[in-house]
Amino acid sequence: MDSSGMLLALLFVGLLSVLCDGQASQEVSSEDFAVEKPEPAADRDMVEALEALLGQMHNRISSTEKRASIPMCGMGDRCAMKFGPRIGKLCDCSRGAYCNSYLLKCI
């Protein structure tokens, strides 16, 4: 077989594969779309449990936000105060800076 015959056969096979690609069965049964609906009482119990959990999480998050309200300092500002052997924070250094524990300033 020469190269033109082989080329023609390859084109024919390619054309058949393209045409037959979408020929799958289109029959759809009701089992494919069957969705089991849970009981309404179970839904209510689940919603109540989720609301209680979200309420507890909201209380926990809001209490940590109150504690973490440290103002931001600029570069070169004092960011810490030395209380004897301890160091307490006055403010938090801005992005890209850190509080130097020796100078007690944002660097």
PDB file of C-alpha atoms in Angstrom:
ATOM      1  CA  MET A   1       0.000   0.000   0.000  1.00  0.00           C
ATOM      2  CA  ASP A   2       1.434   3.345  -0.930  1.00  0.00           C
ATOM      3  CA  SER A   3       1.532   6.414   1.325  1.00  0.00           C
ATOM      4  CA  SER A   4      -1.544   8.051  -0.258  1.00  0.00           C
ATOM      5  CA  GLY A   5      -3.672   4.963   0.508  1.00  0.00           C
ATOM      6  CA  MET A   6      -2.432   4.890   4.082  1.00  0.00           C
ATOM      7  CA  LEU A   7      -3.168   8.610   4.450  1.00  0.00           C
ATOM      8  CA  LEU A   8      -6.678   8.074   3.080  1.00  0.00           C
ATOM      9  CA  ALA A   9      -7.279   5.210   5.540  1.00  0.00           C
ATOM     10  CA  LEU A  10      -6.080   7.311   8.472  1.00  0.00           C
ATOM     11  CA  LEU A  11      -8.375  10.177   7.452  1.00  0.00           C
ATOM     12  CA  PHE A  12     -11.306   7.777   7.171  1.00  0.00           C
ATOM     13  CA  VAL A  13     -10.632   6.308  10.642  1.00  0.00           C
ATOM     14  CA  GLY A  14     -10.279   9.807  12.106  1.00  0.00           C
ATOM     15  CA  LEU A  15     -13.560  10.909  10.526  1.00  0.00           C
ATOM     16  CA  LEU A  16     -15.359   7.867  11.906  1.00  0.00           C
ATOM     17  CA  SER A  17     -13.980   8.417  15.388  1.00  0.00           C
ATOM     18  CA  VAL A  18     -15.107  12.065  15.359  1.00  0.00           C
ATOM     19  CA  LEU A  19     -18.588  11.183  14.112  1.00  0.00           C
ATOM     20  CA  CYS A  20     -19.065   8.271  16.513  1.00  0.00           C
ATOM     21  CA  ASP A  21     -17.750  10.128  19.558  1.00  0.00           C
ATOM     22  CA  GLY A  22     -21.155  11.500  20.618  1.00  0.00           C
ATOM     23  CA  GLN A  23     -23.128   8.324  19.899  1.00  0.00           C
ATOM     24  CA  ALA A  24     -23.369   7.129  23.513  1.00  0.00           C
ATOM     25  CA  SER A  25     -26.715   5.984  24.839  1.00  0.00           C
ATOM     26  CA  GLN A  26     -28.905   8.895  25.910  1.00  0.00           C
ATOM     27  CA  GLU A  27     -31.296   6.807  28.014  1.00  0.00           C
ATOM     28  CA  VAL A  28     -31.612   8.157  31.535  1.00  0.00           C
ATOM     29  CA  SER A  29     -33.371   6.255  34.240  1.00  0.00           C
ATOM     30  CA  SER A  30     -35.073   7.707  37.295  1.00  0.00           C
ATOM     31  CA  GLU A  31     -32.488   5.913  39.451  1.00  0.00           C
ATOM     32  CA  ASP A  32     -29.783   8.276  38.165  1.00  0.00           C
ATOM     33  CA  PHE A  33     -31.536  11.284  39.654  1.00  0.00           C
ATOM     34  CA  ALA A  34     -33.047   9.688  42.748  1.00  0.00           C
ATOM     35  CA  VAL A  35     -32.322  11.831  45.784  1.00  0.00           C
ATOM     36  CA  GLU A  36     -33.278  10.584  49.191  1.00  0.00           C
ATOM     37  CA  LYS A  37     -34.827  13.329  51.292  1.00  0.00           C
ATOM     38  CA  PRO A  38     -33.961  13.171  54.985  1.00  0.00           C
ATOM     39  CA  GLU A  39     -36.671  13.473  57.575  1.00  0.00           C
ATOM     40  CA  PRO A  40     -37.621  17.042  58.587  1.00  0.00           C
ATOM     41  CA  ALA A  41     -37.019  16.299  62.285  1.00  0.00           C
ATOM     42  CA  ALA A  42     -33.452  15.228  61.540  1.00  0.00           C
ATOM     43  CA  ASP A  43     -32.921  18.474  59.596  1.00  0.00           C
ATOM     44  CA  ARG A  44     -34.194  20.567  62.492  1.00  0.00           C
ATOM     45  CA  ASP A  45     -31.962  18.753  64.968  1.00  0.00           C
ATOM     46  CA  MET A  46     -28.942  19.266  62.740  1.00  0.00           C
ATOM     47  CA  VAL A  47     -29.710  22.974  62.247  1.00  0.00           C
ATOM     48  CA  GLU A  48     -30.114  23.495  66.001  1.00  0.00           C
ATOM     49  CA  ALA A  49     -26.810  21.734  66.695  1.00  0.00           C
ATOM     50  CA  LEU A  50     -25.022  23.850  64.077  1.00  0.00           C
ATOM     51  CA  GLU A  51     -26.510  27.077  65.484  1.00  0.00           C
ATOM     52  CA  ALA A  52     -25.336  26.140  68.985  1.00  0.00           C
ATOM     53  CA  LEU A  53     -21.856  25.341  67.686  1.00  0.00           C
ATOM     54  CA  LEU A  54     -21.649  28.596  65.729  1.00  0.00           C
ATOM     55  CA  GLY A  55     -22.786  30.552  68.787  1.00  0.00           C
ATOM     56  CA  GLN A  56     -20.017  29.002  70.887  1.00  0.00           C
ATOM     57  CA  MET A  57     -17.412  29.699  68.206  1.00  0.00           C
ATOM     58  CA  HIS A  58     -18.592  33.313  67.872  1.00  0.00           C
ATOM     59  CA  ASN A  59     -18.225  33.864  71.614  1.00  0.00           C
ATOM     60  CA  ARG A  60     -14.737  32.345  71.568  1.00  0.00           C
ATOM     61  CA  ILE A  61     -13.613  34.423  68.566  1.00  0.00           C
ATOM     62  CA  SER A  62     -14.996  37.689  69.910  1.00  0.00           C
ATOM     63  CA  SER A  63     -13.215  37.196  73.262  1.00  0.00           C
ATOM     64  CA  THR A  64      -9.844  36.705  71.510  1.00  0.00           C
ATOM     65  CA  GLU A  65     -10.404  39.783  69.348  1.00  0.00           C
ATOM     66  CA  LYS A  66     -10.855  41.921  72.454  1.00  0.00           C
ATOM     67  CA  ARG A  67      -7.517  40.742  73.848  1.00  0.00           C
ATOM     68  CA  ALA A  68      -5.589  41.238  70.608  1.00  0.00           C
ATOM     69  CA  SER A  69      -6.319  44.940  70.087  1.00  0.00           C
ATOM     70  CA  ILE A  70      -2.693  46.121  70.055  1.00  0.00           C
ATOM     71  CA  PRO A  71      -2.199  49.330  68.011  1.00  0.00           C
ATOM     72  CA  MET A  72       0.312  49.497  65.155  1.00  0.00           C
ATOM     73  CA  CYS A  73       3.642  51.415  65.480  1.00  0.00           C
ATOM     74  CA  GLY A  74       5.744  53.003  62.788  1.00  0.00           C
ATOM     75  CA  MET A  75       9.432  52.421  62.073  1.00  0.00           C
ATOM     76  CA  GLY A  76      11.656  53.718  64.909  1.00  0.00           C
ATOM     77  CA  ASP A  77       8.799  53.986  67.432  1.00  0.00           C
ATOM     78  CA  ARG A  78       9.008  52.343  70.821  1.00  0.00           C
ATOM     79  CA  CYS A  79       7.284  49.013  70.601  1.00  0.00           C
ATOM     80  CA  ALA A  80       8.018  47.595  74.057  1.00  0.00           C
ATOM     81  CA  MET A  81       8.399  48.735  77.643  1.00  0.00           C
ATOM     82  CA  LYS A  82      10.758  46.963  80.046  1.00  0.00           C
ATOM     83  CA  PHE A  83       9.193  45.999  83.389  1.00  0.00           C
ATOM     84  CA  GLY A  84      12.124  44.584  85.353  1.00  0.00           C
ATOM     85  CA  PRO A  85      12.946  41.179  83.865  1.00  0.00           C
ATOM     86  CA  ARG A  86       9.788  41.226  81.682  1.00  0.00           C
ATOM     87  CA  ILE A  87       9.071  43.117  78.470  1.00  0.00           C
ATOM     88  CA  GLY A  88       5.526  44.253  77.728  1.00  0.00           C
ATOM     89  CA  LYS A  89       4.238  45.332  74.331  1.00  0.00           C
ATOM     90  CA  LEU A  90       3.019  48.873  73.710  1.00  0.00           C
ATOM     91  CA  CYS A  91       2.215  48.364  70.036  1.00  0.00           C
ATOM     92  CA  ASP A  92       2.849  45.977  67.155  1.00  0.00           C
ATOM     93  CA  CYS A  93       5.391  46.854  64.482  1.00  0.00           C
ATOM     94  CA  SER A  94       4.144  47.433  60.951  1.00  0.00           C
ATOM     95  CA  ARG A  95       4.581  44.918  58.156  1.00  0.00           C
ATOM     96  CA  GLY A  96       8.219  44.168  57.329  1.00  0.00           C
ATOM     97  CA  ALA A  97       9.513  45.384  60.700  1.00  0.00           C
ATOM     98  CA  TYR A  98      10.102  43.662  64.017  1.00  0.00           C
ATOM     99  CA  CYS A  99      10.495  44.779  67.622  1.00  0.00           C
ATOM    100  CA  ASN A 100      14.164  44.688  68.644  1.00  0.00           C
ATOM    101  CA  SER A 101      14.410  43.367  72.226  1.00  0.00           C
ATOM    102  CA  TYR A 102      17.636  45.297  72.947  1.00  0.00           C
ATOM    103  CA  LEU A 103      16.659  48.725  71.605  1.00  0.00           C
ATOM    104  CA  LEU A 104      12.935  48.227  72.288  1.00  0.00           C
ATOM    105  CA  LYS A 105      12.141  49.917  68.971  1.00  0.00           C
ATOM    106  CA  CYS A 106      10.684  48.857  65.630  1.00  0.00           C
ATOM    107  CA  ILE A 107      13.441  48.127  63.158  1.00  0.00           C
TER     108      ILE A 107
END
